[in-house]
CSV table of C-alpha atoms in Angstrom, one decimal:
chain,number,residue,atom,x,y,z
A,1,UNK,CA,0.0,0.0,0.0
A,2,UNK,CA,2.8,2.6,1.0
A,3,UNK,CA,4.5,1.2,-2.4
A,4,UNK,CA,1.3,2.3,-4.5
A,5,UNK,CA,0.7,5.4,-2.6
A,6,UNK,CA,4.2,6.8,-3.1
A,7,UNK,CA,3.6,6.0,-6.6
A,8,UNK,CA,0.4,7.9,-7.1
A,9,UNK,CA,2.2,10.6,-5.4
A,10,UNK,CA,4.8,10.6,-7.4
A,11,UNK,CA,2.6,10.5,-10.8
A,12,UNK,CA,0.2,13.2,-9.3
A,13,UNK,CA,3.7,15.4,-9.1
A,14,UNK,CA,5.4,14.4,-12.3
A,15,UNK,CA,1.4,15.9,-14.0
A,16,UNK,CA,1.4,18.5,-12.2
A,17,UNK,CA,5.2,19.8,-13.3
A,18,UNK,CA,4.3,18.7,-16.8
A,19,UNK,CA,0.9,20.8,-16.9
A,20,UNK,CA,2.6,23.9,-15.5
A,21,UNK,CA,5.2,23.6,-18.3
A,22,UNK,CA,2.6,23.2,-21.2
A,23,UNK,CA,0.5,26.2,-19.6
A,24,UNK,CA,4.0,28.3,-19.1
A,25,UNK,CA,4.5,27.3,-23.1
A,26,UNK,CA,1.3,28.1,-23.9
A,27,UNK,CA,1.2,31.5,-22.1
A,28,UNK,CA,4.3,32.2,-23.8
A,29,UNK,CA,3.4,31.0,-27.6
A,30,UNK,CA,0.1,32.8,-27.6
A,31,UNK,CA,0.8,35.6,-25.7
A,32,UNK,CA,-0.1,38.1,-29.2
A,33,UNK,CA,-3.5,36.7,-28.7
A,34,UNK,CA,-3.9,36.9,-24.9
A,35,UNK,CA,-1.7,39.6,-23.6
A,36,UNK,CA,-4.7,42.4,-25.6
A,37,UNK,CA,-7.5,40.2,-24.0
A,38,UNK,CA,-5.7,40.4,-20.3
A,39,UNK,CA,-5.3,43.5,-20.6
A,40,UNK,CA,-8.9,44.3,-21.7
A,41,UNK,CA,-10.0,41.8,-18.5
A,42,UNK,CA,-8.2,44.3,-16.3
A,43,UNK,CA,-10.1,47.0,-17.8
A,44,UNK,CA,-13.1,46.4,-17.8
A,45,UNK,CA,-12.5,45.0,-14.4
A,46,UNK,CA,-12.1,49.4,-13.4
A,47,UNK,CA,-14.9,50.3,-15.0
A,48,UNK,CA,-17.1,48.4,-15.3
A,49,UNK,CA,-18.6,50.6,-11.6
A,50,UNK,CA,-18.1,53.5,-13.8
A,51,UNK,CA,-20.0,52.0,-17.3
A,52,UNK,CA,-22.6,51.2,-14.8
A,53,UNK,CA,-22.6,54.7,-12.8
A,54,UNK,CA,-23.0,56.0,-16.4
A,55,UNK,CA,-25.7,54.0,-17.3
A,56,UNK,CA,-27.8,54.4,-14.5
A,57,UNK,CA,-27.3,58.9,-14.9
A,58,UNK,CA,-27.9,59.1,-18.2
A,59,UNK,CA,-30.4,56.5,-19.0
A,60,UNK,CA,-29.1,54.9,-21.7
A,61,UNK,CA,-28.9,51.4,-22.9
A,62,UNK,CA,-25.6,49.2,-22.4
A,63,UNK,CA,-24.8,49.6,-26.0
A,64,UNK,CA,-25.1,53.7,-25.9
A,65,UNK,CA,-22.3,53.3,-22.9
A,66,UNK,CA,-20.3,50.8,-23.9
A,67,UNK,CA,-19.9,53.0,-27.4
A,68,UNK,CA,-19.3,56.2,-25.3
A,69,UNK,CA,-16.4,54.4,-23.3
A,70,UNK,CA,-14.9,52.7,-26.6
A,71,UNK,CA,-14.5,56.6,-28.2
A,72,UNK,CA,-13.5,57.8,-25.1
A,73,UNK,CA,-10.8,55.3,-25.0
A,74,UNK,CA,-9.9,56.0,-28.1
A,75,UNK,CA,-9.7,60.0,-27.3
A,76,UNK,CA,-7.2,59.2,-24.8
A,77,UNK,CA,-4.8,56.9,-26.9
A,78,UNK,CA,-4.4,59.5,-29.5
A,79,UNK,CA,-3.7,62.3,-26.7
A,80,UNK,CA,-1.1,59.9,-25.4
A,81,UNK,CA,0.8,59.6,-29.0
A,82,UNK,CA,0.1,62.5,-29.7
A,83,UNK,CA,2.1,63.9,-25.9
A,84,UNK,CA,5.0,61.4,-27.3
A,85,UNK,CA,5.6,62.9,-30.8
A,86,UNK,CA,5.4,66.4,-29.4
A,87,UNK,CA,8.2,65.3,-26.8
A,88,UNK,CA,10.2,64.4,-29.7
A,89,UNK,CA,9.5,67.3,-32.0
A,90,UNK,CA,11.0,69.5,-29.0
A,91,UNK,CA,13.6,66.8,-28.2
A,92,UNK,CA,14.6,67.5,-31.8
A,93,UNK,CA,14.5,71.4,-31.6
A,94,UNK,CA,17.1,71.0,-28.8
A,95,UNK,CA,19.2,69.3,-30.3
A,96,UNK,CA,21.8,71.9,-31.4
A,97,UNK,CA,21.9,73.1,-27.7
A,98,UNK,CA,22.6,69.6,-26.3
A,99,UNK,CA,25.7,69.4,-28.9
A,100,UNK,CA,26.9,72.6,-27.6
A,101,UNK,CA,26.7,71.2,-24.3
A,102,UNK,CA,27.6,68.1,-25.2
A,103,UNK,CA,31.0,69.4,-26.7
A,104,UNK,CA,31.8,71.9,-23.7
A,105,UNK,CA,31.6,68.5,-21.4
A,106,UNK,CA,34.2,66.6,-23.7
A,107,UNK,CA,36.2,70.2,-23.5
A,108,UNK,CA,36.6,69.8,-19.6
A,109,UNK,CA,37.0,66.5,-19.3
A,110,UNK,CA,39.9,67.1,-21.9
A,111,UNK,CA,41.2,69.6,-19.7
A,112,UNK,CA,41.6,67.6,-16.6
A,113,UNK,CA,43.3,65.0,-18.4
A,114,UNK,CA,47.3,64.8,-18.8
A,115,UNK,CA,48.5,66.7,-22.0
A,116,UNK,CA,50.2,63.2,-23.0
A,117,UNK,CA,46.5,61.8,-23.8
A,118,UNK,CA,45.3,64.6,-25.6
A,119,UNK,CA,46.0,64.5,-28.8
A,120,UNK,CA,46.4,67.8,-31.3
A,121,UNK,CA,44.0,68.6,-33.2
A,122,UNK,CA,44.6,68.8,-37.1
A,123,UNK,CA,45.4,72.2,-38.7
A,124,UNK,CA,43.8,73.3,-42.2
A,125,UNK,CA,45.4,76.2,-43.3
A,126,UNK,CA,46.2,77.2,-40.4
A,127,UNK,CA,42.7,76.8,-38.9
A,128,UNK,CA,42.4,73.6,-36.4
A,129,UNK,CA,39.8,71.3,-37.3
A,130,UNK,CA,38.1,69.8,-33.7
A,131,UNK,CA,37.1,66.2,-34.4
A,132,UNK,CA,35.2,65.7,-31.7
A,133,UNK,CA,32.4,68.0,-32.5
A,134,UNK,CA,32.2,66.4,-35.8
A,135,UNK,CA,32.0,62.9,-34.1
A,136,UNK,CA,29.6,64.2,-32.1
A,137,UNK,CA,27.3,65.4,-34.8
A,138,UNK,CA,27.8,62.1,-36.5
A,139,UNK,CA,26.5,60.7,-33.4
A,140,UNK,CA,23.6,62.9,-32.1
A,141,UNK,CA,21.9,62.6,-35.9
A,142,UNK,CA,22.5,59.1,-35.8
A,143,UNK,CA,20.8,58.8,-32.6
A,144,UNK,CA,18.1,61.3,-33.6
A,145,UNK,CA,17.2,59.4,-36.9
A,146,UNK,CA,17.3,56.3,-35.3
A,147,UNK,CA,15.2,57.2,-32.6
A,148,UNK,CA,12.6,58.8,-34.4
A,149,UNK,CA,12.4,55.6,-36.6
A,150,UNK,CA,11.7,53.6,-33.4
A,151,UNK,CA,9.1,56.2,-32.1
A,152,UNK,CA,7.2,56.0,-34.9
A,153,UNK,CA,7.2,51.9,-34.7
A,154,UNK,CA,6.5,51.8,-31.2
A,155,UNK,CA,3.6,54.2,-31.6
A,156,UNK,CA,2.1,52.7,-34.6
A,157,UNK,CA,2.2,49.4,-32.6
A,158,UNK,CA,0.8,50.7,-29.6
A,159,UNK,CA,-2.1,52.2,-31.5
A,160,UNK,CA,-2.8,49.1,-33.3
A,161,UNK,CA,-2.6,47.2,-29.8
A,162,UNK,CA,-4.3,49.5,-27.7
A,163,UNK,CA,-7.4,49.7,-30.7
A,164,UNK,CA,-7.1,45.7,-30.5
A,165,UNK,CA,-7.8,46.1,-26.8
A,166,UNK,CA,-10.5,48.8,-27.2
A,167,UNK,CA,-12.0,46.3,-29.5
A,168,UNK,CA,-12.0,43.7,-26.6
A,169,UNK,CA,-13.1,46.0,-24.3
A,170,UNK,CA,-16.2,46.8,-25.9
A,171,UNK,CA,-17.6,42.9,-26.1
A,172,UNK,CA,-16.8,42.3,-22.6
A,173,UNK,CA,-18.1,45.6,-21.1
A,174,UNK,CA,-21.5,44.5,-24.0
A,175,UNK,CA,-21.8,40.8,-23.1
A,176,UNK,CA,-22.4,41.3,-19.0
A,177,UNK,CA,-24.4,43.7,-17.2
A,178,UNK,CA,-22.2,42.2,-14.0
A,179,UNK,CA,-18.6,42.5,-13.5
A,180,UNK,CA,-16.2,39.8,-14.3
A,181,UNK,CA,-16.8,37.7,-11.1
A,182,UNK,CA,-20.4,37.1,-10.1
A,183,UNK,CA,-20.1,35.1,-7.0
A,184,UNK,CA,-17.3,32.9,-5.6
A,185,UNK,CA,-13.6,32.8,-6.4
A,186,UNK,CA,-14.2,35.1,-9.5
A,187,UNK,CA,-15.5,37.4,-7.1
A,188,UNK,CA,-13.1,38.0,-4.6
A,189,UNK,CA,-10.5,37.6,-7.5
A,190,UNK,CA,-12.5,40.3,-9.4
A,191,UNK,CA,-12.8,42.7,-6.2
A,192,UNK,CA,-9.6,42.7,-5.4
A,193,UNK,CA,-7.8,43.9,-8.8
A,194,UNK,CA,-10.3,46.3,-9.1
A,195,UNK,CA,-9.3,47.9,-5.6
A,196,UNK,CA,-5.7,47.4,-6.3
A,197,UNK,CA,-6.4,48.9,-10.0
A,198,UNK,CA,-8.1,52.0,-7.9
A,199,UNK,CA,-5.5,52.6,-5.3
A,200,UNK,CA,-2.8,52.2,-7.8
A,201,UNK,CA,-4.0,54.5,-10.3
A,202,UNK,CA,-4.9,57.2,-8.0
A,203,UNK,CA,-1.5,57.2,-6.4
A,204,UNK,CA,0.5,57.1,-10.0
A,205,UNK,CA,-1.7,60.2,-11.5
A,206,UNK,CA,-0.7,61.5,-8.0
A,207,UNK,CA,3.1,60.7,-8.5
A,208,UNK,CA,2.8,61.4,-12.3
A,209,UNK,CA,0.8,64.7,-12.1
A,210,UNK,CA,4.3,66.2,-9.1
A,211,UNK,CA,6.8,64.3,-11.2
A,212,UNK,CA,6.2,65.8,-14.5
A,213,UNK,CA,5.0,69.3,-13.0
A,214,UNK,CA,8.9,69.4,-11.0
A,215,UNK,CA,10.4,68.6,-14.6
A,216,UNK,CA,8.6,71.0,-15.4
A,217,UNK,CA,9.3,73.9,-13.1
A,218,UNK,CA,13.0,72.8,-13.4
A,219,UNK,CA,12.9,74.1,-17.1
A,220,UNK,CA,14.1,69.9,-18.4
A,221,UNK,CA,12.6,69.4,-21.4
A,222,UNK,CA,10.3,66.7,-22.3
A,223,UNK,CA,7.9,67.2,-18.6
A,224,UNK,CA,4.6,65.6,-20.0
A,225,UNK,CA,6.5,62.5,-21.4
A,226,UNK,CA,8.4,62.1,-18.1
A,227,UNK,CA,5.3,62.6,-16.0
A,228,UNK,CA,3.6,60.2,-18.2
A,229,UNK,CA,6.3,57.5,-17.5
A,230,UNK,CA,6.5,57.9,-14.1
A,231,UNK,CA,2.9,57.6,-14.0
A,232,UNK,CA,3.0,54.4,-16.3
A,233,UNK,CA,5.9,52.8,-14.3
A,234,UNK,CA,4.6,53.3,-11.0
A,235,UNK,CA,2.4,50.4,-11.8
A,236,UNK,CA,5.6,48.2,-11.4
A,237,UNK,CA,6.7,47.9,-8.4
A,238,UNK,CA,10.0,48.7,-6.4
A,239,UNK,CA,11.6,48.8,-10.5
A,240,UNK,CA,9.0,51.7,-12.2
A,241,UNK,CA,10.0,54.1,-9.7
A,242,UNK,CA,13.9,53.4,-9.9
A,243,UNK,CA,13.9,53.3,-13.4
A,244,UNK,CA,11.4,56.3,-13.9
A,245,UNK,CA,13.9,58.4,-11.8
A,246,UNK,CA,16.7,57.9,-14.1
A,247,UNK,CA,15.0,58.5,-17.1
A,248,UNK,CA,15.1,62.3,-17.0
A,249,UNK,CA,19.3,62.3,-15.4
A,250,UNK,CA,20.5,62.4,-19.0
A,251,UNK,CA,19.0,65.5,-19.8
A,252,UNK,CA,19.6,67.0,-16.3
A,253,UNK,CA,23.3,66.3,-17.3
A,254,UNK,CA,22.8,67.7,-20.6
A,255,UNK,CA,21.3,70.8,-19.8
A,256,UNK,CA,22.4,73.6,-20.9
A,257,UNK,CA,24.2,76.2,-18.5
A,258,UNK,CA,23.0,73.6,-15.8
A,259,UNK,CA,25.8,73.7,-12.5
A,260,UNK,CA,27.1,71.2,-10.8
A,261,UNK,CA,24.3,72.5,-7.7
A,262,UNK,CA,21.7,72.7,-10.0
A,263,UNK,CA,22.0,69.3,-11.1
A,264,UNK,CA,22.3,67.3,-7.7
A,265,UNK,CA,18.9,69.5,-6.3
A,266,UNK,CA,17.5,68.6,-9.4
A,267,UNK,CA,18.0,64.8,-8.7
A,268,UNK,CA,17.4,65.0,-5.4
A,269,UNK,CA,13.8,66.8,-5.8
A,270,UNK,CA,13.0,63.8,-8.2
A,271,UNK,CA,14.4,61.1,-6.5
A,272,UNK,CA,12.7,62.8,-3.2
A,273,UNK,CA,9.2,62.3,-5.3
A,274,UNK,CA,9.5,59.0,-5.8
A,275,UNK,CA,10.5,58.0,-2.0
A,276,UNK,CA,7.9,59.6,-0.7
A,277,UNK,CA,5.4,58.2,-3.4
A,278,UNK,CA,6.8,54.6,-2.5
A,279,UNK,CA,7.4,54.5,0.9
A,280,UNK,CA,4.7,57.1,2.5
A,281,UNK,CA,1.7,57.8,0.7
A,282,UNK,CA,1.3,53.9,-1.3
A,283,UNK,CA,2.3,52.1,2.0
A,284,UNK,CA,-0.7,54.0,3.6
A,285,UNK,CA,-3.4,54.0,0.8
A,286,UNK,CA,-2.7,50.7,0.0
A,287,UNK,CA,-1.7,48.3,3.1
A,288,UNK,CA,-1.7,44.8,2.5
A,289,UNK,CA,-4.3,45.0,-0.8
A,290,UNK,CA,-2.6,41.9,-2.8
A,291,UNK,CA,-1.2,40.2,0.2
A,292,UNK,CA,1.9,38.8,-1.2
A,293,UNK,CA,5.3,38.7,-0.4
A,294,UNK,CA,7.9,41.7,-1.4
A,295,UNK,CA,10.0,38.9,-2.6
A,296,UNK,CA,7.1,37.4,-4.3
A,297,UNK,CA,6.1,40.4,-6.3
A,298,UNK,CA,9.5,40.5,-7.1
A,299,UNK,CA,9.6,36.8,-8.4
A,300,UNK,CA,6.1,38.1,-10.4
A,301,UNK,CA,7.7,40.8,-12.2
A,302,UNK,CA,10.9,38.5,-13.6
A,303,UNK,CA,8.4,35.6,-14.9
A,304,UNK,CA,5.8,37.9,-16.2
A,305,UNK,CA,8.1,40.1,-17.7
A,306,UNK,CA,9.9,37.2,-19.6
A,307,UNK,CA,6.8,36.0,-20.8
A,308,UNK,CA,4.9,39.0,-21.9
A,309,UNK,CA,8.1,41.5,-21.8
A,310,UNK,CA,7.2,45.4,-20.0
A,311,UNK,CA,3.4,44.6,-20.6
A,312,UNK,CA,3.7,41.7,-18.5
A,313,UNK,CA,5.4,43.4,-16.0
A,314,UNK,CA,2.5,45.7,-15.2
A,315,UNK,CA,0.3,43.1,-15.1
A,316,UNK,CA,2.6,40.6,-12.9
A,317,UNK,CA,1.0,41.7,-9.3
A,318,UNK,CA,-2.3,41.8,-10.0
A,319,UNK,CA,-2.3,38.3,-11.9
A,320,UNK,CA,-0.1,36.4,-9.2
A,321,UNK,CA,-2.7,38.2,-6.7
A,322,UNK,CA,-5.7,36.5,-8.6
A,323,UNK,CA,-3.3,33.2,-8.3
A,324,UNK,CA,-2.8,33.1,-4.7
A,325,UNK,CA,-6.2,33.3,-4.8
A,326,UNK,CA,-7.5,30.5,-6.8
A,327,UNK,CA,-5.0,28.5,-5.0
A,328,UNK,CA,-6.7,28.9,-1.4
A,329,UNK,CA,-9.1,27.5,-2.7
A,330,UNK,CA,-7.7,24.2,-3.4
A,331,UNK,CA,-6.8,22.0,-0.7
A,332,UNK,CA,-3.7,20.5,-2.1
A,333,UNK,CA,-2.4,23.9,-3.3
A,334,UNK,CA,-3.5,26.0,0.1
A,335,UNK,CA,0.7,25.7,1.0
A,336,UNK,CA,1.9,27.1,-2.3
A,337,UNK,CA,-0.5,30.2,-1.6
A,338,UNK,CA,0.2,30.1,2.1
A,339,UNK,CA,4.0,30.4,1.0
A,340,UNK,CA,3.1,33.7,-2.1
A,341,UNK,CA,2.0,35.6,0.5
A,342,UNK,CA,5.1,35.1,2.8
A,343,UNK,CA,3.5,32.5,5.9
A,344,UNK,CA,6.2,29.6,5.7
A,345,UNK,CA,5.1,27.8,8.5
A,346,UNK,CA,2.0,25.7,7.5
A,347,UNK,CA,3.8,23.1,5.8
A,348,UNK,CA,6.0,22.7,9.4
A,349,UNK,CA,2.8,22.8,11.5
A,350,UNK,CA,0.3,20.4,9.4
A,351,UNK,CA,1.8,17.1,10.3
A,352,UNK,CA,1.4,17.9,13.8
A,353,UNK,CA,-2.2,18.8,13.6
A,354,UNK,CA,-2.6,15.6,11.3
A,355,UNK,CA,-1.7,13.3,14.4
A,356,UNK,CA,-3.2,15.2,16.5
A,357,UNK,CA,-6.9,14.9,14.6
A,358,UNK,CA,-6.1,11.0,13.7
């Protein structure tokens, strides 16, 4: 008997390794078709409370509202290229400012070197000819041309992606008067993204709306597009913030008549935005909303973000918050959720309790 049952446990664990890979695969392969349709669950999953608030004031039918939220969605992805290609346009206008700075930064760094590493520069007729400011023309339209060839790629995707979505969008929000969850597990899975969504978004248009107004007010160019991102990548954890901090250092560096002073209050006012975003104000509106462990979340945002890339990412806490979930309510998997949201000691406890019931 102990013979068989070690073999059925054995088999049991060998499936159950072999269906996680297939789904991981699967997740993986497909993720063109599912990654739009996620992300249209999590939307509609905010507002649907707000299709229906609409509904209800205005008196229309599902179909009026669901078409008034498609266009309005719509609205707001064209104001969001559109705040990208103007950040470029007047990226672009700067650019003979930034070579100017550019070049006075190779100039000091030249002079603080020994004279043995500097090389002369070439004479023409008498007049020198500087090298590096042609390399560094060279290099700034290179980087100008490419990057406005990217731009234009990434934004054409992410209108064709976020209009796949909108499509999405509209079915869901047209097939259900009820949210995604009616009773149960869907429920509680359902509830809980949608006041994680809230919270969330509340405090990155919060962090967003300061960060890009402090660009702003610091005379960096590019202060929507920054305060865009930061609002964007506040929806990744402990990573957004860090990386949304650095973004604007570059052209804190590059600006021009900027002082050494100028430039460390300058990244200590944004760095001091995102600490207190992070560690004061989302702490306190948000507590323990997921209930999973930092390291956890941390886990979440490497797998999700191999699978699905940045997308996934943003999506990587509230999906392993809906998992934890699903698997509390399964008695063979109540450990593995036990252990997502950081309580380690069930699996040491339970044979205790087992002799003690038998």
């Amino acid at each position: 008997m102990q013979i068989e049952e070690a073999r059925s446990r054995i088999q049991t664990n060998c499936l159950m390794i072999l269906t996680t890979a297939a789904i991981g695969y699967a997740i993986y392969w497909l993720r063109p078709v599912l990654l739009p349709f996620v992300i249209a669950i999590f939307v509609v999953s905010g507002i649907a409370p707000i299709l229906d608030s609409l509904q209800r004031r205005l008196g229309v039918e599902r179909l009026v509202a669901a078409g008034i939220t498609f266009l309005a969605g719509l609205g707001i992805v064209f104001v969001l290229s559109w705040t990208l290609w103007g950040s470029t346009v007047e990226l672009r206008e700067m650019a003979p400012a930034y070579r100017l700075r550019i070049q006075e930064i190779v100039d000091t760094v030249q002079d603080y070197l020994p004279d043995r590493l500097v090389k002369e520069s070439p004479t023409i007729e008498g007049t020198p000819v500087n090298k590096n400011t042609e390399r560094i023309d060279l290099f700034l339209d290179s980087l100008l041309r490419h990057g406005f060839s990217e731009l234009s790629g990434a934004l054409l995707n992410l209108l064709m992606t976020s209009i796949v979505v909108l499509i999405y969008v509209f079915f869901l929000l047209l097939g259900s008067t009820e949210p995604l969850g009616v009773t149960g597990t869907w429920q509680e899975i359902d509830l809980q993204i949608r006041k994680y969504l809230r919270l969330k978004t509340v405090i990155s248009i919060i962090t967003g709306f300061v960060f890009g107004m402090a660009i702003a007010l610091l005379g960096i160019p590019m202060a929507m597009t920054f305060g865009l991102l930061a609002f964007l990548l506040n929806y990744i954890p402990n990573i957004g913030p860090l990386v949304a901090t650095v973004l604007p250092i570059p052209f804190i560096i590059l600006q021009p008549e900027a002082g050494i002073v100028w430039m460390v209050i300058a990244i200590l006012i944004l760095s001091g935005i995102q600490f207190v975003s992070g560690n004061i104000i989302e702490p306190k509106m948000m507590g323990e909303s997921t209930d999973l462990h930092p390291v956890v979340v941390l886990l979440a945002l490497m797998f999700w973000g191999m699978m699905w890339g940045i997308v996934g990412m943003f999506l990587a806490t509230p999906i392993t918050a809906g998992i934890k979930i699903v698997l509390e309510r399964i008695d063979a998997t109540k450990p593995i959720a036990a252990i997502l949201a950081g309580n380690w000691k069930p699996s040491v406890v339970s044979p205790m309790d087992s002799e003690n019931s038998a």
